Coordinates of C-alpha atoms in Angstrom, one line a residue:
X1 CA 0.0 0.0 0.0
X2 CA 1.4 3.4 -0.9
X3 CA 2.1 5.6 2.1
X4 CA 0.8 9.3 2.1
X5 CA 4.4 10.5 2.0
X6 CA 5.2 8.4 -1.1
X7 CA 2.0 9.6 -2.8
X8 CA 2.9 13.2 -2.1
X9 CA 6.4 12.7 -3.5
X10 CA 5.0 11.2 -6.7
X11 CA 2.6 14.1 -7.1
X12 CA 5.4 16.6 -6.7
X13 CA 7.6 14.7 -9.1
X14 CA 5.0 14.8 -11.9
X15 CA 4.2 18.4 -11.1
X16 CA 7.8 19.5 -11.5
X17 CA 8.2 17.2 -14.5
X18 CA 5.3 18.7 -16.4
X19 CA 6.3 22.2 -15.4
X20 CA 9.9 21.9 -16.6
X21 CA 9.7 19.5 -19.5
X22 CA 6.3 17.9 -20.3
X23 CA 7.5 15.5 -23.1
X24 CA 10.2 14.1 -20.9
X25 CA 7.7 12.7 -18.5
X26 CA 6.6 10.2 -21.2
X27 CA 9.8 9.0 -22.7
X28 CA 11.6 5.7 -22.5
X29 CA 15.2 6.3 -23.2
X30 CA 15.8 2.9 -24.8
X31 CA 12.9 3.3 -27.2
X32 CA 14.0 6.9 -28.1
X33 CA 17.6 5.8 -28.8
X34 CA 16.4 2.9 -30.9
X35 CA 14.2 5.1 -33.1
X36 CA 16.9 7.8 -33.5
X37 CA 19.4 5.1 -34.5
X38 CA 16.9 3.7 -37.0
X39 CA 16.6 7.2 -38.5
X40 CA 20.4 7.7 -38.7
X41 CA 20.8 4.8 -41.1
X42 CA 18.2 6.1 -43.5
X43 CA 18.1 8.6 -46.4
X44 CA 14.7 10.2 -46.5
X45 CA 14.2 12.1 -49.8
X46 CA 10.5 12.6 -49.3
X47 CA 10.8 13.9 -45.8
X48 CA 8.7 11.1 -44.3
X49 CA 10.6 11.3 -41.1
X50 CA 10.6 15.1 -40.7
X51 CA 8.6 14.8 -37.5
X52 CA 11.2 12.5 -36.0
X53 CA 13.0 15.2 -34.0
X54 CA 13.8 14.9 -30.4
X55 CA 13.0 18.0 -28.4
X56 CA 11.4 19.1 -25.2
X57 CA 7.9 19.6 -26.5
X58 CA 7.3 16.7 -28.9
X59 CA 7.0 13.1 -27.8
X60 CA 8.1 10.3 -30.1
X61 CA 4.7 8.6 -29.8
X62 CA 3.4 11.4 -32.1
X63 CA 6.0 10.8 -34.8
X64 CA 4.8 9.7 -38.2
X65 CA 4.5 5.9 -38.4
X66 CA 4.9 5.3 -34.6
X67 CA 2.2 4.0 -32.3
X68 CA 2.7 3.5 -28.5
X69 CA 0.9 1.3 -26.1
X70 CA -2.2 2.5 -24.4
X71 CA -1.3 0.8 -21.2
X72 CA 2.5 1.5 -21.2
X73 CA 2.4 4.9 -22.8
X74 CA 6.1 5.4 -23.3
X75 CA 6.6 2.1 -25.1
X76 CA 6.6 1.8 -28.9
X77 CA 4.4 -1.1 -30.2
X78 CA 4.2 -0.4 -33.9
X79 CA 6.4 1.0 -36.7
X80 CA 4.4 1.5 -40.0
X81 CA 6.3 3.2 -42.8
X82 CA 4.9 1.5 -45.8
X83 CA 5.8 3.1 -49.2
X84 CA 7.7 6.1 -47.9
X85 CA 10.6 6.1 -50.3
X86 CA 13.1 5.3 -47.5
X87 CA 16.6 4.2 -48.4
X88 CA 19.1 2.6 -46.1
X89 CA 19.8 -0.3 -43.8
X90 CA 18.0 -1.5 -40.7
X91 CA 19.6 -0.5 -37.4
X92 CA 20.2 -3.5 -35.0
X93 CA 19.0 -1.1 -32.3
X94 CA 15.4 -1.9 -33.4
X95 CA 15.9 -5.1 -31.3
X96 CA 15.8 -2.9 -28.2
X97 CA 12.1 -1.9 -28.8
X98 CA 11.0 -4.6 -26.4
X99 CA 7.3 -3.9 -26.6
X100 CA 7.2 -3.8 -30.4
X101 CA 4.4 -6.0 -31.9
X102 CA 4.3 -4.7 -35.5
X103 CA 6.8 -3.7 -38.2
X104 CA 5.7 -2.7 -41.7
X105 CA 8.5 -1.3 -43.9
X106 CA 7.1 -2.7 -47.2
X107 CA 7.8 -1.0 -50.5
X108 CA 10.9 1.0 -49.7
X109 CA 14.6 0.7 -50.6
X110 CA 16.1 -1.0 -47.6
X111 CA 19.2 -3.0 -48.3
X112 CA 21.7 -5.1 -46.5
X113 CA 21.0 -7.9 -44.0
X114 CA 17.9 -8.2 -41.8
X115 CA 19.4 -7.7 -38.3
X116 CA 19.6 -10.8 -36.1
X117 CA 18.7 -8.5 -33.2
X118 CA 15.1 -8.6 -34.3
X119 CA 15.0 -11.9 -32.6
X120 CA 15.0 -10.1 -29.3
X121 CA 11.5 -8.8 -30.0
X122 CA 9.6 -11.4 -28.0
X123 CA 6.3 -9.6 -28.5
X124 CA 6.6 -9.2 -32.3
X125 CA 3.5 -10.5 -34.1
X126 CA 3.7 -8.9 -37.6
X127 CA 6.8 -8.4 -39.8
X128 CA 6.4 -7.0 -43.3
X129 CA 9.6 -6.3 -45.2
X130 CA 8.5 -7.1 -48.7
X131 CA 9.5 -5.2 -51.8
X132 CA 12.9 -4.0 -50.6
X133 CA 16.4 -5.3 -51.5
X134 CA 17.4 -7.0 -48.3
X135 CA 20.2 -9.6 -48.8
X136 CA 21.9 -12.3 -46.8
X137 CA 20.1 -15.1 -45.1
X138 CA 16.9 -15.1 -43.2
X139 CA 17.9 -14.4 -39.6
X140 CA 17.9 -17.5 -37.5
X141 CA 17.1 -15.5 -34.4
X142 CA 13.6 -14.8 -35.8
X143 CA 12.8 -18.2 -34.3
X144 CA 12.7 -16.5 -30.9
X145 CA 9.7 -14.3 -32.0
X146 CA 7.3 -17.0 -30.8
X147 CA 4.3 -14.7 -31.2
X148 CA 4.9 -14.0 -34.9
X149 CA 1.9 -14.9 -37.0
X150 CA 2.7 -12.8 -40.1
X151 CA 6.0 -12.9 -41.9
X152 CA 6.3 -11.4 -45.4
X153 CA 9.8 -11.2 -47.0
X154 CA 8.6 -11.3 -50.6
X155 CA 10.6 -9.5 -53.3
X156 CA 14.0 -9.2 -51.8
X157 CA 17.4 -10.7 -52.5
X158 CA 17.6 -13.1 -49.6
X159 CA 19.9 -16.2 -50.1
X160 CA 20.6 -19.5 -48.4
X161 CA 18.3 -22.1 -46.9
X162 CA 15.3 -21.4 -44.7
X163 CA 16.8 -21.8 -41.2
X164 CA 15.5 -24.9 -39.4
X165 CA 15.1 -22.8 -36.3
X166 CA 12.1 -21.1 -38.0
X167 CA 10.2 -24.3 -37.3
X168 CA 9.5 -22.9 -33.8
X169 CA 7.2 -20.3 -35.1
X170 CA 4.1 -22.4 -34.7
X171 CA 1.7 -19.4 -34.6
X172 CA 2.5 -18.5 -38.2
X173 CA -0.7 -17.9 -40.3
X174 CA 0.9 -16.0 -43.3
X175 CA 4.3 -16.8 -44.7
X176 CA 5.6 -15.1 -47.9
X177 CA 9.1 -15.8 -49.3
X178 CA 8.4 -15.4 -53.0
X179 CA 10.8 -13.8 -55.4
X180 CA 14.1 -14.3 -53.5
X181 CA 17.2 -16.2 -54.2
X182 CA 16.8 -19.0 -51.7
X183 CA 18.3 -22.4 -52.1
X184 CA 17.5 -26.0 -50.9
X185 CA 14.1 -27.6 -50.8
X186 CA 10.8 -26.5 -49.3
X187 CA 11.2 -27.2 -45.6
X188 CA 9.0 -30.1 -44.5
X189 CA 8.5 -28.4 -41.1
X190 CA 6.1 -26.0 -42.8
X191 CA 3.6 -28.8 -42.5
X192 CA 3.7 -28.2 -38.7
X193 CA 2.3 -24.6 -39.1
X194 CA -1.3 -25.8 -38.6
X195 CA -2.7 -22.3 -38.4
X196 CA -1.3 -21.4 -41.8
X197 CA -3.7 -19.6 -44.1
X198 CA -1.4 -18.2 -46.8
X199 CA 1.8 -19.7 -48.1
X200 CA 3.6 -17.9 -50.9
X201 CA 6.9 -19.6 -52.1
X202 CA 6.7 -18.5 -55.8
X203 CA 10.0 -18.1 -57.7
X204 CA 12.2 -18.2 -54.5
X205 CA 14.8 -20.7 -55.8
X206 CA 13.6 -23.9 -54.1
X207 CA 14.1 -27.3 -55.9
X208 CA 13.0 -30.8 -55.4
X209 CA 9.7 -32.3 -54.5
X210 CA 6.8 -30.7 -52.6
X211 CA 6.9 -32.1 -49.1
X212 CA 4.0 -34.4 -48.2
X213 CA 3.7 -32.7 -44.8
X214 CA 1.9 -29.8 -46.5
X215 CA -1.3 -31.9 -46.5
X216 CA -1.5 -31.1 -42.8
X217 CA -2.2 -27.4 -43.5
X218 CA -5.9 -27.8 -43.1
X219 CA -6.6 -24.1 -42.7
X220 CA -4.7 -23.1 -45.8
X221 CA -6.6 -20.8 -48.1
X222 CA -3.9 -19.6 -50.5
X223 CA -0.9 -21.6 -51.9
X224 CA 1.6 -20.5 -54.5
X225 CA 4.6 -22.7 -55.3
X226 CA 5.1 -21.6 -58.9
X227 CA 8.7 -21.9 -60.1
X228 CA 8.5 -19.2 -62.7

């Protein structure tokens, strides 16, 4: 139970906080640093991130493309910057946005590897990086995002096999890997994704036979395995 003295101290703290610097009362330093690091890696010819300026009167929860939690008001839960003409690489500091549930960076010009640090986002549910030029392998550490139900990496330049660790993502409903430069065969563990509704593996470089395990995808509504 909070004592009267403690309650009075809290009231005084918020009074002086609002009086001196209102925006600072609702800032998480880790989230702020992660967002500014993300911006530093990007060229922004259209000015989509012009609102991303740290000052004493503007809170980052009001920045374009950013949404914060209603319950934990200083914590970023969504980055949505679809089709903004952004050019650059993804900062590994995004992995410090520990409350993040949604990332949508579709249809920009991001390049380089997808950071392994995204695997630290244990709350992540939705990851849409399609129509960029990401290269390298699919990060193995995404296997730690156990709440992920949507993963769209279509239209990039990803290479290598699909990591076996991805088999842990049993909540996946939508998986898109089409039009990449992957190798190997279609992973048989995809048949364990029993919630799968959409599976798009068109022109992604796979060879060999279609695994029989796909017959277990009883909720599947869309399937594209075209080789091109």
